[in-house]
Amino acid sequence: MNPVKVGLLGLGTVGGGTLNVLTRNADEIARRAGRGIQITHAAAKQYDPSNLIGLEHVEVCDDAFSVVDNPELDIIIELIGGYSPARELVLKAIENGKHVVTANKALIAMHGNEIFDAAQKKGVMVAFEAAVAGGIPIIKAVREGLAANHIEWIAGIINGTGNFILTEMRDKGREFGDVLKEAQALGYAEADPTFDVEGIDAAHKLTILGSIAFGIPLQFEKTYTEGITKIEPQDVEYADQFGYRIKHLGITRKTEAGIEMRVHPTMIPQRRLIANVDGVMNAVLVKGDAVGPTLYYGAGAGSEPTASAVVADVVDVVRMLTTDPENHVPHLAFQAGKLVDLAILPIEEVETTFYLRMQVVDKPGVVAKIASILAESQISIEAIQQKEPAEGDNTVPLVMLTQKVIEMQLNKAIAEIEQLDSVFGQVMRIRVERLDG
Ligand code: HSE
């Protein structure tokens, strides 16, 4: 059988990795797919040919639309990233009857509903394994491997750059900016690194996980997003003293009130496996009602790890080329007509426990006053710690863990505490999750 011809949009970190993996492992991949797979055309504005293998068989141009319009191609791999022109290119490829493989989480999180609708009508597939957690096959695991379950919750370290920064800050006391620069040089960070440190990249990925877990439309705009830029070395240290680690988690959970979708720094018990996922590595913990908790670990970014997921998607598409489109694995795990519009909970309605840190005057009655404000708001304190003041300073950090409280209730209490003359600045808060299944 003739090889399947593929057009590649983008020859950067992941595009280059995809060409290299497809070329290097061509025979093994053909044995799996049942046909050869050949990238024959590519579009790239700039690229470095020195590290690319198999480029001599590829016609490279700088007009991505000409690749998408090429009638010889069956599959388009979109690896240019961003919302536009990726959206227009993918929609055009679908209109032209081509299957699409993409690593573009921003595109799927923001425009996935429109894209899947167009693909469904045209009977083509849009595969996006590489969009979430790089090389970890988490889409396949949730969509297919766990298809028997009611998914209860998912909690993941789904941004390698953020995890790398938090790990280096904890282990080596390095500066935030210095570690970020290293992550950029290693090709982990997004083109706009605020997407990594402010949690936007993780929110894109969590939006996708929430949809395939619960069979709901993609709703990026309702995902609560908080970055890691306010975490101070002292928070890392206090977390440690309480027996926790701070991780930047994406959490989605089904509750009776609705679906939680939230990305924020989170304190988790040190003894959990996921608390020990360090550096650029990603991990996703999925709790299903039948299977219990399951953990998926691997490289969440980088050239060949991400290419691994892209190429696996291409293989899946090739295997399905001859099947009836009605029998493809549904894009969002549940049949297209069976998605449900469950409410996404605003963060104010989410119930969690909290770590609180405040700088207070060291004099009698201050802790009692703060405790009484919390008590009046029905917030119970689980643990409390106050350090000796530094010499010449009459203020001290007061650190505590609360029991479970609805966020709205905590906000009111914090606003009152911040009004006290004996409390300086803002109260730092970090949500705490036990992740105990
Ligand atoms: N910037 C992302 C990360 C790349 O650091 O995880 C993979 O999506």
XYZ file of C-alpha atoms in Angstrom, residues 78-373:
296
model
C -0.477 21.546 13.059
C 2.494 22.527 15.247
C 2.655 26.276 14.874
C 0.727 26.950 18.094
C -1.373 29.942 19.130
C -4.960 30.796 18.228
C -4.532 32.333 14.806
C -3.802 31.438 12.028
C -3.861 27.919 13.577
C -7.682 28.035 13.834
C -8.135 29.094 10.197
C -5.604 26.494 9.000
C -7.222 23.655 10.932
C -10.733 24.613 9.802
C -9.512 24.820 6.200
C -7.836 21.420 6.462
C -11.116 19.946 7.767
C -13.091 21.649 4.990
C -10.641 20.045 2.540
C -11.481 16.620 4.043
C -8.134 16.132 5.785
C -7.560 14.627 9.207
C -5.718 16.864 11.623
C -3.225 16.141 14.395
C -2.358 19.048 16.673
C -0.355 19.752 19.826
C -2.091 23.109 20.204
C -3.755 23.238 23.623
C -4.674 26.919 23.300
C -6.483 26.196 20.044
C -8.384 23.176 21.381
C -9.286 24.815 24.710
C -10.535 27.969 23.016
C -11.921 26.791 19.664
C -12.260 23.025 20.152
C -16.080 23.012 20.183
C -16.182 24.690 16.761
C -13.349 22.530 15.387
C -14.840 19.207 16.569
C -18.241 20.195 15.248
C -16.745 20.898 11.799
C -14.724 17.637 11.912
C -17.787 15.625 12.947
C -19.797 17.003 10.027
C -16.996 16.263 7.581
C -16.270 12.788 9.013
C -12.596 13.534 9.738
C -10.580 13.210 12.940
C -8.859 15.895 14.932
C -6.380 14.263 17.308
C -4.771 16.238 20.147
C -2.917 13.872 22.488
C 0.159 16.130 22.539
C -1.903 19.110 23.694
C -2.011 17.846 27.287
C 1.028 16.757 29.318
C 3.338 16.352 26.286
C 4.468 12.751 25.955
C 2.113 11.261 28.588
C -0.765 9.482 26.785
C -3.312 11.012 29.161
C -6.016 11.728 26.578
C -6.002 8.101 25.504
C -5.954 6.914 29.122
C -8.968 8.989 30.170
C -10.924 8.741 26.915
C -10.375 5.044 26.254
C -8.576 3.283 29.105
C -10.947 4.603 31.774
C -14.127 4.489 29.667
C -15.829 2.221 32.222
C -15.607 4.767 35.025
C -17.401 7.732 36.444
C -14.395 10.042 36.677
C -14.544 11.717 40.101
C -11.604 14.085 39.874
C -8.334 14.788 38.103
C -5.370 16.644 39.598
C -2.285 17.242 37.492
C 1.072 18.913 37.276
C 0.540 19.918 33.671
C 3.060 22.681 33.106
C 6.686 21.590 33.051
C 8.119 25.090 33.211
C 6.188 25.946 36.389
C 7.147 22.651 38.013
C 10.801 23.170 37.038
C 10.748 26.652 38.620
C 9.085 25.494 41.865
C 11.472 22.538 42.128
C 14.616 24.636 41.602
C 13.373 27.284 44.064
C 12.787 24.611 46.700
C 15.896 22.493 46.134
C 18.482 25.145 45.305
C 17.012 28.416 46.532
C 17.366 29.814 43.002
C 15.719 33.026 41.812
C 12.462 32.761 39.916
C 13.652 34.743 36.841
C 16.911 32.865 36.556
C 15.157 29.453 36.460
C 12.591 30.721 33.946
C 15.411 31.755 31.579
C 16.865 28.246 31.778
C 13.456 26.692 30.994
C 13.161 28.973 27.948
C 16.630 28.005 26.732
C 15.714 24.311 27.081
C 12.616 24.827 24.880
C 10.050 24.048 27.617
C 8.501 27.474 28.042
C 5.732 28.922 25.901
C 6.499 31.680 23.378
C 4.978 34.012 25.978
C 6.296 32.603 29.289
C 3.562 34.362 31.289
C 1.355 31.565 29.905
C 3.453 29.150 31.995
C 3.906 31.096 35.226
C 0.419 32.629 35.325
C -1.214 29.223 34.768
C -2.808 29.958 31.373
C -1.045 27.047 29.666
C -2.147 24.706 32.480
C -5.696 26.110 32.262
C -5.797 25.309 28.533
C -4.819 21.719 29.324
C -7.170 21.407 32.305
C -10.082 22.649 30.176
C -9.435 19.741 27.815
C -9.099 17.206 30.646
C -12.332 18.429 32.264
C -14.225 18.006 29.011
C -13.081 14.472 28.322
C -13.521 13.468 31.963
C -17.086 14.691 32.344
C -18.431 14.943 28.789
C -18.941 18.700 28.880
C -18.206 21.310 26.204
C -14.823 23.048 26.368
C -15.134 26.194 28.504
C -11.707 27.757 28.951
C -13.193 31.089 30.032
C -14.735 29.474 33.121
C -11.525 27.849 34.333
C -10.164 29.643 37.418
C -6.505 30.493 36.818
C -3.908 31.622 39.355
C -0.122 31.660 38.786
C 2.917 30.892 40.932
C 4.484 34.344 40.959
C 3.354 35.210 44.508
C 4.892 32.126 46.151
C 7.702 33.150 48.484
C 10.598 30.979 49.725
C 9.074 31.165 53.240
C 5.850 29.535 51.951
C 7.892 26.671 50.526
C 9.595 26.329 53.916
C 6.381 26.461 55.990
C 4.726 23.947 53.659
C 7.657 21.649 54.344
C 7.302 22.088 58.104
C 3.614 21.154 57.917
C 4.520 18.062 55.835
C 3.416 19.454 52.457
C 4.887 20.482 49.088
C 3.660 23.356 46.930
C 2.792 22.292 43.378
C 1.058 24.221 40.620
C -1.926 21.944 40.037
C -4.790 21.823 37.591
C -7.779 20.313 39.393
C -11.154 19.330 38.000
C -13.740 17.618 40.166
C -17.386 16.683 39.823
C -19.427 17.699 42.862
C -23.168 17.756 43.443
C -23.134 21.534 42.947
C -21.241 21.393 39.625
C -17.812 20.971 38.084
C -14.721 22.514 39.638
C -12.126 23.699 37.122
C -9.189 25.425 38.757
C -5.471 26.006 38.316
C -3.572 27.390 41.312
C -0.611 26.732 43.601
C -1.653 23.880 45.873
C -0.171 22.371 49.018
C -0.247 18.580 48.890
C 1.026 16.032 51.407
C 4.726 15.228 50.879
C 4.051 11.496 50.967
C 1.870 11.505 47.821
C 3.716 10.237 44.742
C 2.616 13.307 42.773
C 4.212 15.596 45.393
C 7.550 14.064 44.397
C 7.255 14.791 40.678
C 10.058 17.257 40.141
C 11.708 19.343 37.451
C 10.080 19.590 34.053
C 8.209 16.306 34.525
C 4.399 16.210 34.471
C 2.039 13.872 36.288
C -1.710 13.451 36.213
C -3.674 11.734 38.957
C -7.095 10.491 37.842
C -9.673 9.094 40.255
C -12.296 6.827 38.700
C -15.105 5.201 40.699
C -14.228 1.698 39.518
C -10.460 1.836 39.127
C -9.654 4.141 42.087
C -6.730 6.552 41.809
C -4.357 6.097 38.830
C -1.198 8.110 38.182
C 0.394 8.942 34.826
C 3.930 10.343 34.779
C 6.347 11.514 32.109
C 7.887 14.382 30.203
C 5.294 17.094 29.652
C 7.296 19.203 27.235
C 10.303 19.109 24.931
C 10.937 18.110 21.358
C 10.792 14.310 21.139
C 8.545 13.623 24.163
C 5.878 15.833 22.581
C 6.619 14.365 19.141
C 5.993 10.926 20.656
C 2.367 11.928 21.303
C 2.002 13.633 17.910
C 3.246 10.568 16.034
C 1.030 8.245 18.094
C -1.944 10.339 16.997
C -0.837 10.077 13.363
C -0.665 6.292 13.754
C -4.172 6.275 15.258
C -5.504 8.326 12.355
C -3.841 6.051 9.786
C -5.344 2.967 11.447
C -8.782 4.598 11.241
C -8.515 5.828 7.659
C -10.630 3.010 6.363
C -13.208 2.881 9.168
C -16.655 4.389 9.122
C -16.417 7.952 10.591
C -19.367 7.166 12.885
C -17.166 4.611 14.624
C -14.192 6.853 15.373
C -13.336 7.430 19.034
C -15.359 10.575 19.886
C -13.212 13.718 20.139
C -14.364 14.561 23.680
C -14.716 10.940 24.866
C -18.539 11.012 24.895
C -20.611 10.768 21.695
C -21.010 14.212 20.121
C -24.754 14.405 20.843
C -24.297 13.282 24.440
C -22.303 16.162 25.900
C -24.030 17.735 28.904
C -23.956 21.331 30.027
C -23.111 20.917 33.712
C -22.486 24.147 35.647
C -18.850 25.096 36.181
C -18.491 26.322 39.770
C -17.088 29.819 40.302
C -14.024 29.588 42.559
C -15.948 31.400 45.375
C -18.194 28.350 45.653
C -15.408 25.771 45.858
C -14.749 24.153 49.235
C -11.145 23.412 50.247
C -8.790 23.734 53.170
C -6.314 26.621 53.199
C -2.814 27.600 54.256
C -2.805 31.226 55.458
C 0.238 33.390 56.168
C 0.040 36.889 57.604
C 2.534 39.316 59.094
C 1.267 40.426 62.519
C 2.392 42.611 65.429
C 3.922 40.522 68.200
C 1.736 41.558 71.172
C -0.866 39.903 73.406
C -4.343 39.379 71.985
C -3.444 39.483 68.249
C -3.750 35.754 67.656
C -6.911 35.668 69.794
C -8.496 38.414 67.665
C -7.654 36.638 64.410
C -8.903 33.335 65.804
C -12.177 34.954 66.855
C -12.768 36.386 63.352
